[in-house]
Amino acid sequence: VSDRARHACGVLWRPEFARVLDPVLASRQVDVVEVMFEDLLTFAEIPPSLAALKRRGATILVHGATLSLGGAERPDMRRVRGMARIADMLDAPLVSEHLAFVRSGGREAWHLLPLPRTRQAVDVLAENLDVVRSAVDRPVALENIAYLFEWPGNEMSEAEFIRTVIGETGSLLLLDVENVRVNACNYEFSAEDFLAAMPLDRLAYVHVAGGEVLRGVHRDTHSERVPPATLRLLELLSSRTEIPHLILERDQNLPAPQDLANELRDIDQALARGLAQRRWGSRAS
Ligand SMILES: [Fe+2]
């Protein structure tokens, strides 16, 4: 496999975007796409677009946003079994979810909410992950979210919390580089230091996206081009570690196919620049 093929950025594939995404994917050597299992629950078989990608040897990663892994209530088994069915149908090597909760006491937040960064929250996550793993017979990767508030009484920094959860639960890391940038802007910390503190030996894959600034607050809206600052963080990450897979998330405001293709090319180039630095560094040492 050439470096080019191995490092091509894939996309979050959603059924409603197939008309824009499919020609772009067909014109590139994309070796990976991601789907939301919630999008495919009504599908009895693999959508033709994904079947075509699979025939070309692409890997399909299954992502979720409604399992509420950090919630005080046990995950809803209907959803967990739905994720398992979609992962089986697509022969996904792993599934992923967020370090977040989305419901409590029967109420849906319709948004990823941050977890209190406490010992107790780690234990709750571990128990919920056991439930998920009992049905989804493959590795689970956990994603860092962008958050608009923090709970009082945090016992750990976000990086410590992520390292603890990944280490104690044996999970993999889905590192969202845009979320790192967004949080670093909103909470005024160093995104570079945060990346350095991540358990990169457990890295399964990476998300990039672009968001908006609303009333001075950076938001992960997945509605804009990936900003230059996020591409620089991606390059830095790529200079430090192998990135097994990379996915561009776009949920709204989808660009024209040519603009999307240009954006994917820019992301590939950031990845390649980092890779060149890493190779140069390992040769020099
Ligand atoms: Fe993400």
JSON list of N, CA and C in Angstrom, two decimals, residues 94 141-142 144 166 171-177 195 198-207 234 237-238 240-246 271:
[
{"chain": "A", "resi": 94, "resn": "LEU", "atom": "N", "xyz": [-14.03, -1.77, 14.29]},
{"chain": "A", "resi": 94, "resn": "LEU", "atom": "CA", "xyz": [-14.24, -1.20, 15.62]},
{"chain": "A", "resi": 94, "resn": "LEU", "atom": "C", "xyz": [-15.47, -0.30, 15.59]},
{"chain": "A", "resi": 141, "resn": "ALA", "atom": "N", "xyz": [-13.70, 2.57, 20.55]},
{"chain": "A", "resi": 141, "resn": "ALA", "atom": "CA", "xyz": [-12.87, 3.77, 20.65]},
{"chain": "A", "resi": 141, "resn": "ALA", "atom": "C", "xyz": [-13.71, 4.91, 21.24]},
{"chain": "A", "resi": 142, "resn": "LEU", "atom": "N", "xyz": [-13.09, 5.70, 22.11]},
{"chain": "A", "resi": 142, "resn": "LEU", "atom": "CA", "xyz": [-13.80, 6.78, 22.80]},
{"chain": "A", "resi": 142, "resn": "LEU", "atom": "C", "xyz": [-13.28, 8.13, 22.32]},
{"chain": "A", "resi": 144, "resn": "ASN", "atom": "N", "xyz": [-13.01, 12.36, 22.47]},
{"chain": "A", "resi": 144, "resn": "ASN", "atom": "CA", "xyz": [-13.06, 13.62, 23.23]},
{"chain": "A", "resi": 144, "resn": "ASN", "atom": "C", "xyz": [-14.07, 14.56, 22.59]},
{"chain": "A", "resi": 166, "resn": "ILE", "atom": "N", "xyz": [-9.15, 5.58, 29.16]},
{"chain": "A", "resi": 166, "resn": "ILE", "atom": "CA", "xyz": [-8.61, 4.71, 28.11]},
{"chain": "A", "resi": 166, "resn": "ILE", "atom": "C", "xyz": [-7.76, 3.60, 28.76]},
{"chain": "A", "resi": 171, "resn": "SER", "atom": "N", "xyz": [-9.92, 0.71, 26.32]},
{"chain": "A", "resi": 171, "resn": "SER", "atom": "CA", "xyz": [-10.53, 1.23, 25.09]},
{"chain": "A", "resi": 171, "resn": "SER", "atom": "C", "xyz": [-9.47, 1.86, 24.20]},
{"chain": "A", "resi": 172, "resn": "LEU", "atom": "N", "xyz": [-9.88, 2.17, 22.98]},
{"chain": "A", "resi": 172, "resn": "LEU", "atom": "CA", "xyz": [-9.02, 2.89, 22.05]},
{"chain": "A", "resi": 172, "resn": "LEU", "atom": "C", "xyz": [-9.41, 4.37, 22.08]},
{"chain": "A", "resi": 173, "resn": "LEU", "atom": "N", "xyz": [-8.58, 5.20, 21.47]},
{"chain": "A", "resi": 173, "resn": "LEU", "atom": "CA", "xyz": [-8.83, 6.64, 21.44]},
{"chain": "A", "resi": 173, "resn": "LEU", "atom": "C", "xyz": [-9.24, 7.07, 20.04]},
{"chain": "A", "resi": 174, "resn": "LEU", "atom": "N", "xyz": [-10.39, 7.76, 19.97]},
{"chain": "A", "resi": 174, "resn": "LEU", "atom": "CA", "xyz": [-10.76, 8.50, 18.77]},
{"chain": "A", "resi": 174, "resn": "LEU", "atom": "C", "xyz": [-10.49, 9.96, 19.10]},
{"chain": "A", "resi": 175, "resn": "LEU", "atom": "N", "xyz": [-9.44, 10.51, 18.52]},
{"chain": "A", "resi": 175, "resn": "LEU", "atom": "CA", "xyz": [-9.02, 11.87, 18.87]},
{"chain": "A", "resi": 175, "resn": "LEU", "atom": "C", "xyz": [-9.60, 12.86, 17.87]},
{"chain": "A", "resi": 176, "resn": "ASP", "atom": "N", "xyz": [-10.49, 13.73, 18.35]},
{"chain": "A", "resi": 176, "resn": "ASP", "atom": "CA", "xyz": [-11.05, 14.77, 17.50]},
{"chain": "A", "resi": 176, "resn": "ASP", "atom": "C", "xyz": [-10.19, 16.02, 17.65]},
{"chain": "A", "resi": 177, "resn": "VAL", "atom": "N", "xyz": [-9.41, 16.30, 16.63]},
{"chain": "A", "resi": 177, "resn": "VAL", "atom": "CA", "xyz": [-8.43, 17.39, 16.69]},
{"chain": "A", "resi": 177, "resn": "VAL", "atom": "C", "xyz": [-9.15, 18.74, 16.68]},
{"chain": "A", "resi": 195, "resn": "LEU", "atom": "N", "xyz": [-2.39, 17.66, 23.11]},
{"chain": "A", "resi": 195, "resn": "LEU", "atom": "CA", "xyz": [-2.08, 16.54, 22.20]},
{"chain": "A", "resi": 195, "resn": "LEU", "atom": "C", "xyz": [-0.94, 15.70, 22.77]},
{"chain": "A", "resi": 198, "resn": "MET", "atom": "N", "xyz": [-2.01, 13.09, 25.30]},
{"chain": "A", "resi": 198, "resn": "MET", "atom": "CA", "xyz": [-2.95, 12.04, 24.90]},
{"chain": "A", "resi": 198, "resn": "MET", "atom": "C", "xyz": [-2.27, 10.66, 24.84]},
{"chain": "A", "resi": 199, "resn": "PRO", "atom": "N", "xyz": [-3.01, 9.59, 25.15]},
{"chain": "A", "resi": 199, "resn": "PRO", "atom": "CA", "xyz": [-2.44, 8.24, 25.06]},
{"chain": "A", "resi": 199, "resn": "PRO", "atom": "C", "xyz": [-2.37, 7.78, 23.59]},
{"chain": "A", "resi": 200, "resn": "LEU", "atom": "N", "xyz": [-1.38, 8.31, 22.87]},
{"chain": "A", "resi": 200, "resn": "LEU", "atom": "CA", "xyz": [-1.34, 8.09, 21.42]},
{"chain": "A", "resi": 200, "resn": "LEU", "atom": "C", "xyz": [-1.04, 6.63, 21.06]},
{"chain": "A", "resi": 201, "resn": "ASP", "atom": "N", "xyz": [-0.50, 5.87, 22.02]},
{"chain": "A", "resi": 201, "resn": "ASP", "atom": "CA", "xyz": [-0.29, 4.44, 21.74]},
{"chain": "A", "resi": 201, "resn": "ASP", "atom": "C", "xyz": [-1.63, 3.70, 21.61]},
{"chain": "A", "resi": 202, "resn": "ARG", "atom": "N", "xyz": [-2.73, 4.35, 22.00]},
{"chain": "A", "resi": 202, "resn": "ARG", "atom": "CA", "xyz": [-4.05, 3.74, 21.90]},
{"chain": "A", "resi": 202, "resn": "ARG", "atom": "C", "xyz": [-4.88, 4.39, 20.78]},
{"chain": "A", "resi": 203, "resn": "LEU", "atom": "N", "xyz": [-4.22, 5.16, 19.92]},
{"chain": "A", "resi": 203, "resn": "LEU", "atom": "CA", "xyz": [-4.96, 5.91, 18.90]},
{"chain": "A", "resi": 203, "resn": "LEU", "atom": "C", "xyz": [-5.56, 4.98, 17.84]},
{"chain": "A", "resi": 204, "resn": "ALA", "atom": "N", "xyz": [-6.88, 5.03, 17.69]},
{"chain": "A", "resi": 204, "resn": "ALA", "atom": "CA", "xyz": [-7.55, 4.24, 16.66]},
{"chain": "A", "resi": 204, "resn": "ALA", "atom": "C", "xyz": [-7.75, 5.06, 15.39]},
{"chain": "A", "resi": 205, "resn": "TYR", "atom": "N", "xyz": [-8.23, 6.28, 15.55]},
{"chain": "A", "resi": 205, "resn": "TYR", "atom": "CA", "xyz": [-8.38, 7.18, 14.41]},
{"chain": "A", "resi": 205, "resn": "TYR", "atom": "C", "xyz": [-8.62, 8.60, 14.86]},
{"chain": "A", "resi": 206, "resn": "VAL", "atom": "N", "xyz": [-8.70, 9.49, 13.87]},
{"chain": "A", "resi": 206, "resn": "VAL", "atom": "CA", "xyz": [-8.76, 10.92, 14.15]},
{"chain": "A", "resi": 206, "resn": "VAL", "atom": "C", "xyz": [-9.93, 11.54, 13.39]},
{"chain": "A", "resi": 207, "resn": "HIS", "atom": "N", "xyz": [-10.60, 12.49, 14.04]},
{"chain": "A", "resi": 207, "resn": "HIS", "atom": "CA", "xyz": [-11.62, 13.32, 13.39]},
{"chain": "A", "resi": 207, "resn": "HIS", "atom": "C", "xyz": [-11.07, 14.72, 13.14]},
{"chain": "A", "resi": 234, "resn": "LEU", "atom": "N", "xyz": [-3.22, 18.92, 13.18]},
{"chain": "A", "resi": 234, "resn": "LEU", "atom": "CA", "xyz": [-3.18, 17.60, 12.54]},
{"chain": "A", "resi": 234, "resn": "LEU", "atom": "C", "xyz": [-1.76, 17.29, 12.06]},
{"chain": "A", "resi": 237, "resn": "LEU", "atom": "N", "xyz": [0.30, 16.38, 15.03]},
{"chain": "A", "resi": 237, "resn": "LEU", "atom": "CA", "xyz": [-0.01, 15.01, 15.47]},
{"chain": "A", "resi": 237, "resn": "LEU", "atom": "C", "xyz": [0.63, 13.98, 14.55]},
{"chain": "A", "resi": 238, "resn": "SER", "atom": "N", "xyz": [0.52, 14.24, 13.25]},
{"chain": "A", "resi": 238, "resn": "SER", "atom": "CA", "xyz": [1.07, 13.31, 12.26]},
{"chain": "A", "resi": 238, "resn": "SER", "atom": "C", "xyz": [2.60, 13.27, 12.34]},
{"chain": "A", "resi": 240, "resn": "ARG", "atom": "N", "xyz": [4.15, 13.26, 15.04]},
{"chain": "A", "resi": 240, "resn": "ARG", "atom": "CA", "xyz": [4.51, 12.55, 16.27]},
{"chain": "A", "resi": 240, "resn": "ARG", "atom": "C", "xyz": [4.12, 11.09, 16.27]},
{"chain": "A", "resi": 241, "resn": "THR", "atom": "N", "xyz": [3.07, 10.77, 15.52]},
{"chain": "A", "resi": 241, "resn": "THR", "atom": "CA", "xyz": [2.57, 9.38, 15.60]},
{"chain": "A", "resi": 241, "resn": "THR", "atom": "C", "xyz": [1.91, 8.96, 14.30]},
{"chain": "A", "resi": 242, "resn": "GLU", "atom": "N", "xyz": [1.86, 7.68, 14.08]},
{"chain": "A", "resi": 242, "resn": "GLU", "atom": "CA", "xyz": [1.12, 7.12, 12.95]},
{"chain": "A", "resi": 242, "resn": "GLU", "atom": "C", "xyz": [-0.38, 7.37, 13.19]},
{"chain": "A", "resi": 243, "resn": "ILE", "atom": "N", "xyz": [-1.05, 7.91, 12.20]},
{"chain": "A", "resi": 243, "resn": "ILE", "atom": "CA", "xyz": [-2.50, 8.10, 12.31]},
{"chain": "A", "resi": 243, "resn": "ILE", "atom": "C", "xyz": [-3.16, 7.00, 11.49]},
{"chain": "A", "resi": 244, "resn": "PRO", "atom": "N", "xyz": [-3.75, 6.00, 12.16]},
{"chain": "A", "resi": 244, "resn": "PRO", "atom": "CA", "xyz": [-4.25, 4.84, 11.41]},
{"chain": "A", "resi": 244, "resn": "PRO", "atom": "C", "xyz": [-5.34, 5.19, 10.40]},
{"chain": "A", "resi": 245, "resn": "HIS", "atom": "N", "xyz": [-6.26, 6.07, 10.81]},
{"chain": "A", "resi": 245, "resn": "HIS", "atom": "CA", "xyz": [-7.33, 6.51, 9.91]},
{"chain": "A", "resi": 245, "resn": "HIS", "atom": "C", "xyz": [-7.69, 7.95, 10.25]},
{"chain": "A", "resi": 246, "resn": "LEU", "atom": "N", "xyz": [-8.19, 8.66, 9.24]},
{"chain": "A", "resi": 246, "resn": "LEU", "atom": "CA", "xyz": [-8.57, 10.06, 9.44]},
{"chain": "A", "resi": 246, "resn": "LEU", "atom": "C", "xyz": [-9.90, 10.29, 8.75]},
{"chain": "A", "resi": 271, "resn": "LEU", "atom": "N", "xyz": [-1.41, 15.99, 6.59]},
{"chain": "A", "resi": 271, "resn": "LEU", "atom": "CA", "xyz": [-1.01, 14.67, 7.10]},
{"chain": "A", "resi": 271, "resn": "LEU", "atom": "C", "xyz": [0.36, 14.28, 6.53]}
]
